[in-house]
C-alpha cells in the first residue's frame, strides 16, 4: 500500500471517527509494515474496538479475571504489561 493511500485512510478515519474507518487504517498500517501485528493484537486484548474489528475472528480473547488478564499481558513484554496495568 502506498504512503498516499495510508494517509487517505488516516484522513478518512479522522474525519469520520468511525470504528470501521480506523480498523481499515490499522489493517493497512500492518500490511505496510508501519504497525507491528503484535501491537495490534495487544491493543485488541486491551479492548480497543478498532483493533478487535481489524483482527476479526483472530482477535485475542479477553479474560475478565484480573490476575489472568495481567498475566496474559506479559506476552507483550514486562514493560508493556506494567504500563497497561497502570493505565487501567
mmCIF file with all atom_site columns, C-alpha atoms in Angstrom:
data_model
loop_
_atom_site.group_PDB
_atom_site.id
_atom_site.type_symbol
_atom_site.label_atom_id
_atom_site.label_alt_id
_atom_site.label_comp_id
_atom_site.label_asym_id
_atom_site.label_entity_id
_atom_site.label_seq_id
_atom_site.pdbx_PDB_ins_code
_atom_site.Cartn_x
_atom_site.Cartn_y
_atom_site.Cartn_z
_atom_site.occupancy
_atom_site.B_iso_or_equiv
_atom_site.pdbx_formal_charge
_atom_site.auth_seq_id
_atom_site.auth_comp_id
_atom_site.auth_asym_id
_atom_site.auth_atom_id
_atom_site.pdbx_PDB_model_num
ATOM 1  C CA . UNK A 1 1  ? 0.000   0.000   0.000  1.00 0.00 ? 1  UNK A CA 1
ATOM 2  C CA . UNK A 1 2  ? 1.362   3.389   -0.926 1.00 0.00 ? 2  UNK A CA 1
ATOM 3  C CA . UNK A 1 3  ? 2.015   6.131   1.567  1.00 0.00 ? 3  UNK A CA 1
ATOM 4  C CA . UNK A 1 4  ? -0.646  8.288   -0.082 1.00 0.00 ? 4  UNK A CA 1
ATOM 5  C CA . UNK A 1 5  ? -3.231  5.507   0.357  1.00 0.00 ? 5  UNK A CA 1
ATOM 6  C CA . UNK A 1 6  ? -2.291  5.159   4.026  1.00 0.00 ? 6  UNK A CA 1
ATOM 7  C CA . UNK A 1 7  ? -2.671  8.905   4.537  1.00 0.00 ? 7  UNK A CA 1
ATOM 8  C CA . UNK A 1 8  ? -6.030  8.856   2.766  1.00 0.00 ? 8  UNK A CA 1
ATOM 9  C CA . UNK A 1 9  ? -7.240  6.116   5.130  1.00 0.00 ? 9  UNK A CA 1
ATOM 10 C CA . UNK A 1 10 ? -5.932  8.099   8.094  1.00 0.00 ? 10 UNK A CA 1
ATOM 11 C CA . UNK A 1 11 ? -7.720  11.251  6.923  1.00 0.00 ? 11 UNK A CA 1
ATOM 12 C CA . UNK A 1 12 ? -10.925 9.310   6.380  1.00 0.00 ? 12 UNK A CA 1
ATOM 13 C CA . UNK A 1 13 ? -10.746 7.901   9.902  1.00 0.00 ? 13 UNK A CA 1
ATOM 14 C CA . UNK A 1 14 ? -10.055 11.314  11.460 1.00 0.00 ? 14 UNK A CA 1
ATOM 15 C CA . UNK A 1 15 ? -12.938 12.836  9.506  1.00 0.00 ? 15 UNK A CA 1
ATOM 16 C CA . UNK A 1 16 ? -15.461 10.142  10.399 1.00 0.00 ? 16 UNK A CA 1
ATOM 17 C CA . UNK A 1 17 ? -14.179 8.860   13.741 1.00 0.00 ? 17 UNK A CA 1
ATOM 18 C CA . UNK A 1 18 ? -15.777 5.518   12.905 1.00 0.00 ? 18 UNK A CA 1
ATOM 19 C CA . UNK A 1 19 ? -14.522 2.185   14.178 1.00 0.00 ? 19 UNK A CA 1
ATOM 20 C CA . UNK A 1 20 ? -14.747 0.785   10.653 1.00 0.00 ? 20 UNK A CA 1
ATOM 21 C CA . UNK A 1 21 ? -12.510 3.505   9.183  1.00 0.00 ? 21 UNK A CA 1
ATOM 22 C CA . UNK A 1 22 ? -9.989  3.218   11.998 1.00 0.00 ? 22 UNK A CA 1
ATOM 23 C CA . UNK A 1 23 ? -9.963  -0.554  11.554 1.00 0.00 ? 23 UNK A CA 1
ATOM 24 C CA . UNK A 1 24 ? -9.227  -0.210  7.822  1.00 0.00 ? 24 UNK A CA 1
ATOM 25 C CA . UNK A 1 25 ? -6.402  2.209   8.591  1.00 0.00 ? 25 UNK A CA 1
ATOM 26 C CA . UNK A 1 26 ? -4.923  -0.129  11.228 1.00 0.00 ? 26 UNK A CA 1
ATOM 27 C CA . UNK A 1 27 ? -5.029  -3.129  8.864  1.00 0.00 ? 27 UNK A CA 1
ATOM 28 C CA . UNK A 1 28 ? -3.342  -1.071  6.135  1.00 0.00 ? 28 UNK A CA 1
ATOM 29 C CA . UNK A 1 29 ? -0.639  0.075   8.569  1.00 0.00 ? 29 UNK A CA 1
ATOM 30 C CA . UNK A 1 30 ? 0.130   -3.545  9.479  1.00 0.00 ? 30 UNK A CA 1
ATOM 31 C CA . UNK A 1 31 ? 0.268   -4.545  5.812  1.00 0.00 ? 31 UNK A CA 1
ATOM 32 C CA . UNK A 1 32 ? 2.608   -1.636  5.063  1.00 0.00 ? 32 UNK A CA 1
ATOM 33 C CA . UNK A 1 33 ? 4.895   -2.553  7.969  1.00 0.00 ? 33 UNK A CA 1
ATOM 34 C CA . UNK A 1 34 ? 4.118   0.706   9.759  1.00 0.00 ? 34 UNK A CA 1
ATOM 35 C CA . UNK A 1 35 ? 2.461   -1.073  12.700 1.00 0.00 ? 35 UNK A CA 1
ATOM 36 C CA . UNK A 1 36 ? 3.557   -4.393  14.183 1.00 0.00 ? 36 UNK A CA 1
ATOM 37 C CA . UNK A 1 37 ? 0.946   -7.145  14.202 1.00 0.00 ? 37 UNK A CA 1
ATOM 38 C CA . UNK A 1 38 ? 1.759   -7.846  17.856 1.00 0.00 ? 38 UNK A CA 1
ATOM 39 C CA . UNK A 1 39 ? 0.937   -4.251  18.822 1.00 0.00 ? 39 UNK A CA 1
ATOM 40 C CA . UNK A 1 40 ? -2.416  -4.539  17.063 1.00 0.00 ? 40 UNK A CA 1
ATOM 41 C CA . UNK A 1 41 ? -3.057  -7.755  18.988 1.00 0.00 ? 41 UNK A CA 1
ATOM 42 C CA . UNK A 1 42 ? -2.059  -6.069  22.262 1.00 0.00 ? 42 UNK A CA 1
ATOM 43 C CA . UNK A 1 43 ? -4.456  -3.183  21.583 1.00 0.00 ? 43 UNK A CA 1
ATOM 44 C CA . UNK A 1 44 ? -7.216  -5.675  20.807 1.00 0.00 ? 44 UNK A CA 1
ATOM 45 C CA . UNK A 1 45 ? -6.502  -7.578  24.027 1.00 0.00 ? 45 UNK A CA 1
ATOM 46 C CA . UNK A 1 46 ? -6.761  -4.302  25.950 1.00 0.00 ? 46 UNK A CA 1
ATOM 47 C CA . UNK A 1 47 ? -10.212 -3.735  24.448 1.00 0.00 ? 47 UNK A CA 1
ATOM 48 C CA . UNK A 1 48 ? -9.509  -1.288  21.605 1.00 0.00 ? 48 UNK A CA 1
ATOM 49 C CA . UNK A 1 49 ? -12.613 -1.678  19.413 1.00 0.00 ? 49 UNK A CA 1
ATOM 50 C CA . UNK A 1 50 ? -10.992 -0.863  16.067 1.00 0.00 ? 50 UNK A CA 1
ATOM 51 C CA . UNK A 1 51 ? -8.111  -3.246  16.756 1.00 0.00 ? 51 UNK A CA 1
ATOM 52 C CA . UNK A 1 52 ? -10.567 -6.010  17.655 1.00 0.00 ? 52 UNK A CA 1
ATOM 53 C CA . UNK A 1 53 ? -12.558 -5.236  14.494 1.00 0.00 ? 53 UNK A CA 1
ATOM 54 C CA . UNK A 1 54 ? -9.358  -5.266  12.383 1.00 0.00 ? 54 UNK A CA 1
ATOM 55 C CA . UNK A 1 55 ? -8.389  -8.705  13.677 1.00 0.00 ? 55 UNK A CA 1
ATOM 56 C CA . UNK A 1 56 ? -11.876 -10.157 13.405 1.00 0.00 ? 56 UNK A CA 1
ATOM 57 C CA . UNK A 1 57 ? -12.071 -13.795 14.485 1.00 0.00 ? 57 UNK A CA 1
ATOM 58 C CA . UNK A 1 58 ? -8.351  -13.854 15.273 1.00 0.00 ? 58 UNK A CA 1
ATOM 59 C CA . UNK A 1 59 ? -8.697  -11.149 17.949 1.00 0.00 ? 59 UNK A CA 1
ATOM 60 C CA . UNK A 1 60 ? -7.395  -12.436 21.288 1.00 0.00 ? 60 UNK A CA 1
ATOM 61 C CA . UNK A 1 61 ? -9.934  -13.482 23.869 1.00 0.00 ? 61 UNK A CA 1
ATOM 62 C CA . UNK A 1 62 ? -10.004 -11.063 26.778 1.00 0.00 ? 62 UNK A CA 1
ATOM 63 C CA . UNK A 1 63 ? -10.108 -12.702 30.179 1.00 0.00 ? 63 UNK A CA 1
ATOM 64 C CA . UNK A 1 64 ? -12.120 -10.717 32.733 1.00 0.00 ? 64 UNK A CA 1
ATOM 65 C CA . UNK A 1 65 ? -10.275 -12.278 35.672 1.00 0.00 ? 65 UNK A CA 1
ATOM 66 C CA . UNK A 1 66 ? -7.794  -9.532  36.656 1.00 0.00 ? 66 UNK A CA 1
ATOM 67 C CA . UNK A 1 67 ? -4.974  -11.918 37.543 1.00 0.00 ? 67 UNK A CA 1
ATOM 68 C CA . UNK A 1 68 ? -5.263  -13.845 34.275 1.00 0.00 ? 68 UNK A CA 1
ATOM 69 C CA . UNK A 1 69 ? -5.623  -10.600 32.306 1.00 0.00 ? 69 UNK A CA 1
ATOM 70 C CA . UNK A 1 70 ? -2.447  -9.239  33.928 1.00 0.00 ? 70 UNK A CA 1
ATOM 71 C CA . UNK A 1 71 ? -0.529  -12.474 33.413 1.00 0.00 ? 71 UNK A CA 1
ATOM 72 C CA . UNK A 1 72 ? -1.527  -12.607 29.749 1.00 0.00 ? 72 UNK A CA 1
ATOM 73 C CA . UNK A 1 73 ? -0.270  -9.044  29.224 1.00 0.00 ? 73 UNK A CA 1
ATOM 74 C CA . UNK A 1 74 ? 3.266   -10.321 29.804 1.00 0.00 ? 74 UNK A CA 1
ATOM 75 C CA . UNK A 1 75 ? 3.002   -11.934 26.354 1.00 0.00 ? 75 UNK A CA 1
ATOM 76 C CA . UNK A 1 76 ? 3.762   -8.449  25.002 1.00 0.00 ? 76 UNK A CA 1
ATOM 77 C CA . UNK A 1 77 ? 6.653   -7.878  27.392 1.00 0.00 ? 77 UNK A CA 1
ATOM 78 C CA . UNK A 1 78 ? 7.081   -6.918  31.017 1.00 0.00 ? 78 UNK A CA 1
ATOM 79 C CA . UNK A 1 79 ? 7.219   -3.154  30.408 1.00 0.00 ? 79 UNK A CA 1
ATOM 80 C CA . UNK A 1 80 ? 4.109   -3.275  28.231 1.00 0.00 ? 80 UNK A CA 1
ATOM 81 C CA . UNK A 1 81 ? 2.274   -5.270  30.889 1.00 0.00 ? 81 UNK A CA 1
ATOM 82 C CA . UNK A 1 82 ? 3.203   -2.821  33.641 1.00 0.00 ? 82 UNK A CA 1
ATOM 83 C CA . UNK A 1 83 ? 2.254   0.224   31.571 1.00 0.00 ? 83 UNK A CA 1
ATOM 84 C CA . UNK A 1 84 ? -1.019  -1.383  30.528 1.00 0.00 ? 84 UNK A CA 1
ATOM 85 C CA . UNK A 1 85 ? -1.955  -2.153  34.112 1.00 0.00 ? 85 UNK A CA 1
ATOM 86 C CA . UNK A 1 86 ? -1.043  1.338   35.280 1.00 0.00 ? 86 UNK A CA 1
ATOM 87 C CA . UNK A 1 87 ? -3.244  2.835   32.557 1.00 0.00 ? 87 UNK A CA 1
ATOM 88 C CA . UNK A 1 88 ? -6.310  0.856   33.635 1.00 0.00 ? 88 UNK A CA 1
#
